Coordinates of C-alpha atoms in Angstrom, one line a residue:
A1053 CA 14.5 2.4 -8.5
L1054 CA 18.7 2.2 -6.4
G1055 CA 20.2 -0.3 -8.8
C1056 CA 19.7 1.7 -11.7
E1057 CA 20.7 5.0 -9.9
W1058 CA 24.0 3.3 -8.1
L1059 CA 24.5 1.9 -12.0
K1060 CA 24.5 5.5 -13.2
C1061 CA 26.5 6.8 -10.4
L1062 CA 29.5 3.9 -11.2
A1063 CA 28.5 5.2 -15.0
L1064 CA 29.4 8.5 -13.9
L1065 CA 32.2 8.6 -11.6
G1066 CA 34.5 6.1 -13.9
A1067 CA 33.9 2.8 -12.0
A1068 CA 34.6 -0.1 -14.1
T1069 CA 36.6 1.3 -17.1
D1070 CA 40.1 0.6 -16.5
G1071 CA 40.3 -3.2 -16.7
G1072 CA 37.4 -4.2 -13.9
V1073 CA 33.9 -4.8 -14.5
V1074 CA 30.4 -4.5 -12.7
H1075 CA 27.8 -7.2 -12.6
V1076 CA 24.3 -6.3 -12.8
T1077 CA 22.0 -8.3 -12.5
D1078 CA 17.7 -8.3 -12.8
M1079 CA 15.7 -11.3 -13.5
D1080 CA 12.7 -8.2 -14.9
Q1081 CA 11.8 -6.8 -18.1
I1082 CA 10.8 -2.9 -17.8
E1083 CA 7.0 -1.8 -17.3
R1084 CA 5.9 0.4 -18.0
S1085 CA 5.4 1.5 -13.8
N1086 CA 9.6 1.7 -13.8
L1087 CA 9.3 4.9 -16.4
N1088 CA 8.3 7.1 -13.2
R1089 CA 11.4 5.7 -10.6
Q1090 CA 14.3 4.4 -12.8
F1091 CA 15.2 7.0 -14.8
L1092 CA 17.6 5.3 -16.7
F1093 CA 14.6 3.9 -18.8
R1094 CA 12.2 5.2 -21.4
P1095 CA 9.4 3.9 -22.7
S1096 CA 11.1 2.3 -26.3
D1097 CA 12.4 0.3 -23.6
L1098 CA 9.5 -1.6 -22.4
G1099 CA 9.6 -4.9 -22.7
A1100 CA 13.7 -5.4 -22.2
P1101 CA 15.6 -7.0 -19.6
K1102 CA 16.0 -4.4 -16.8
S1103 CA 20.0 -5.5 -16.4
T1104 CA 20.7 -5.3 -19.9
A1105 CA 18.9 -2.1 -21.0
A1106 CA 20.3 -0.6 -17.6
A1107 CA 23.8 -1.3 -18.7
A1108 CA 23.2 -0.4 -21.7
K1109 CA 22.5 3.3 -20.8
C1110 CA 25.6 3.5 -18.9
A1111 CA 27.8 2.7 -21.6
Q1112 CA 25.9 5.6 -23.3
L1113 CA 26.7 7.9 -19.7
N1114 CA 30.5 6.6 -19.8
P1115 CA 31.5 4.5 -23.3
A1116 CA 34.0 3.7 -21.0
F1117 CA 32.2 1.7 -18.2
R1118 CA 32.5 -1.9 -18.3
A1119 CA 29.7 -3.7 -17.3
V1120 CA 27.7 -7.4 -17.7
A1121 CA 24.9 -7.7 -17.9
H1122 CA 22.4 -11.1 -16.0
E1123 CA 19.2 -12.1 -16.4
A1124 CA 19.6 -14.9 -13.4
A1125 CA 18.4 -14.8 -9.2
V1126 CA 20.8 -14.5 -7.1
G1127 CA 21.0 -17.2 -5.0
A1128 CA 18.8 -19.6 -6.8
P1129 CA 20.4 -23.1 -7.9
G1130 CA 21.9 -22.8 -10.8
S1131 CA 22.4 -19.4 -11.5
P1132 CA 25.7 -18.4 -12.3
F1133 CA 26.9 -16.4 -9.0
D1134 CA 29.4 -19.3 -7.4
D1135 CA 32.1 -19.0 -5.4
A1136 CA 34.2 -18.4 -8.3
F1137 CA 31.9 -15.6 -9.3
W1138 CA 32.1 -14.3 -5.1
G1139 CA 35.8 -15.0 -4.4
G1140 CA 36.1 -12.7 -7.8
L1141 CA 34.8 -9.5 -6.9
D1142 CA 36.0 -7.0 -5.2
G1143 CA 33.0 -5.2 -3.2
V1144 CA 29.4 -5.5 -3.6
I1145 CA 26.0 -2.8 -4.0
N1146 CA 23.1 -4.4 -3.3
A1147 CA 19.9 -3.0 -4.4
L1148 CA 17.8 -5.4 -3.2
D1149 CA 14.3 -5.4 -2.9
N1150 CA 13.6 -9.2 -2.2
V1151 CA 14.8 -10.0 1.4
A1152 CA 15.9 -13.5 0.8
A1153 CA 18.3 -12.4 -1.8
R1154 CA 19.6 -9.7 0.8
L1155 CA 20.5 -12.4 2.8
H1156 CA 22.1 -14.7 0.4
V1157 CA 24.1 -12.0 -0.7
D1158 CA 25.5 -10.7 2.9
R1159 CA 26.0 -14.5 3.3
M1160 CA 28.0 -14.7 0.4
C1161 CA 30.1 -11.5 0.7
V1162 CA 30.8 -12.4 4.5
L1163 CA 32.1 -16.0 3.5
H1164 CA 34.1 -14.7 1.2
R1165 CA 35.2 -11.9 3.1
K1166 CA 34.1 -8.7 0.0
P1167 CA 32.9 -5.5 1.4
L1168 CA 29.2 -4.8 0.5
L1169 CA 27.4 -1.7 0.9
E1170 CA 24.0 -3.1 1.3
S1171 CA 21.0 -0.9 0.1
G1172 CA 17.4 -1.8 -0.7
T1173 CA 13.8 -1.2 -0.7
A1174 CA 10.3 -1.7 0.3
G1175 CA 7.7 0.1 -0.8
T1176 CA 8.5 3.7 0.4
K1177 CA 11.3 2.6 3.0
A1178 CA 14.8 2.7 2.3
N1179 CA 17.8 1.6 4.1
T1180 CA 21.6 1.4 3.7
Q1181 CA 24.7 -0.5 5.6
V1182 CA 28.5 -0.7 5.3
V1183 CA 29.0 -4.5 5.9
L1184 CA 32.7 -4.8 6.0
P1185 CA 32.8 -8.5 7.4
G1186 CA 34.9 -9.1 10.6
L1187 CA 34.9 -5.6 11.1
T1188 CA 30.9 -4.8 11.0
A1189 CA 27.6 -5.8 11.9
S1190 CA 26.6 -7.5 8.7
Y1191 CA 22.5 -7.1 6.9
G1192 CA 21.9 -11.0 8.4
A1193 CA 22.5 -9.7 11.9
S1194 CA 19.5 -7.8 12.8
T1195 CA 15.7 -8.2 11.6
D1196 CA 13.9 -5.4 10.8
P1197 CA 10.2 -5.5 12.6
P1198 CA 7.6 -7.6 9.6
D1199 CA 5.7 -4.9 7.5
D1200 CA 2.5 -5.2 7.1
D1201 CA 1.7 -2.5 4.4
I1202 CA 2.0 -3.6 0.8
P1203 CA 4.7 -1.9 -0.9
V1204 CA 3.6 1.4 -3.0
C1205 CA 5.6 0.4 -6.0
T1206 CA 3.7 -3.4 -6.1
V1207 CA 0.5 -1.7 -6.7
K1208 CA 0.9 -0.8 -10.0
A1209 CA -1.2 1.1 -12.4
F1210 CA -2.5 -2.4 -13.4
P1211 CA -2.8 -4.4 -9.9
Y1212 CA -3.0 -8.2 -10.9
V1213 CA -3.0 -9.9 -7.0
L1214 CA -5.4 -9.8 -5.3
E1215 CA -3.9 -7.9 -1.9
H1216 CA -2.5 -5.7 -4.3
C1217 CA -6.0 -5.1 -6.2
V1218 CA -8.1 -5.0 -2.9
Q1219 CA -5.1 -2.4 -2.1
W1220 CA -6.0 -0.4 -4.7
A1221 CA -9.0 0.0 -4.5
R1222 CA -9.4 1.1 -1.0
D1223 CA -6.6 3.9 -2.2
L1224 CA -9.0 4.8 -4.9
F1225 CA -11.8 4.6 -1.8
E1226 CA -10.3 6.4 0.2
A1227 CA -9.2 9.3 -2.5
Q1228 CA -12.6 10.0 -3.5
F1229 CA -14.8 9.0 -1.1
V1230 CA -12.3 10.8 2.3
Q1231 CA -10.4 13.5 0.5
A1232 CA -11.9 15.3 -1.5
P1233 CA -15.1 15.4 0.6
R1234 CA -12.6 17.0 3.0
R1235 CA -11.0 19.2 1.0
V1236 CA -14.3 20.6 -0.5
N1237 CA -15.9 20.8 3.2
A1238 CA -12.4 22.6 4.4

């Protein structure tokens, strides 16, 4: 959800319109559960790559906006994000929900001395941090306490991972057999 908002804001602010370019990457395809929180996407986008659809929607918002869509994992072997890629950037905005990827981007920005606006989500929690290599602490310099909760956004309308199915069932039970009687008896 953060990535769509950052991309939309960049397009509306006129970034990457005068010779610049924004690189956006996401390996996922648009699912129905994305439509209520990622406002660039519409039902007609279901199944499309998120990065491609988001870049196209932002070009509709601002035809001068230039974005290159990637469908590659950040930090994966063989990805297009090599030293030449990082060296060619002016700055980085993260919007990741994967801690390993966030740490990788943080390391690359520190190594290549690129400013980073680090942001990410885990369920209903979100954070942002400005990282200026050599001036501020990096994202990897501190660690969040482990979170035992399952992120709300991963418990979809059709959960398929065992832990998500159990959480979905617990939430449903709570709603029907605890909260509903409380409201009736209140």
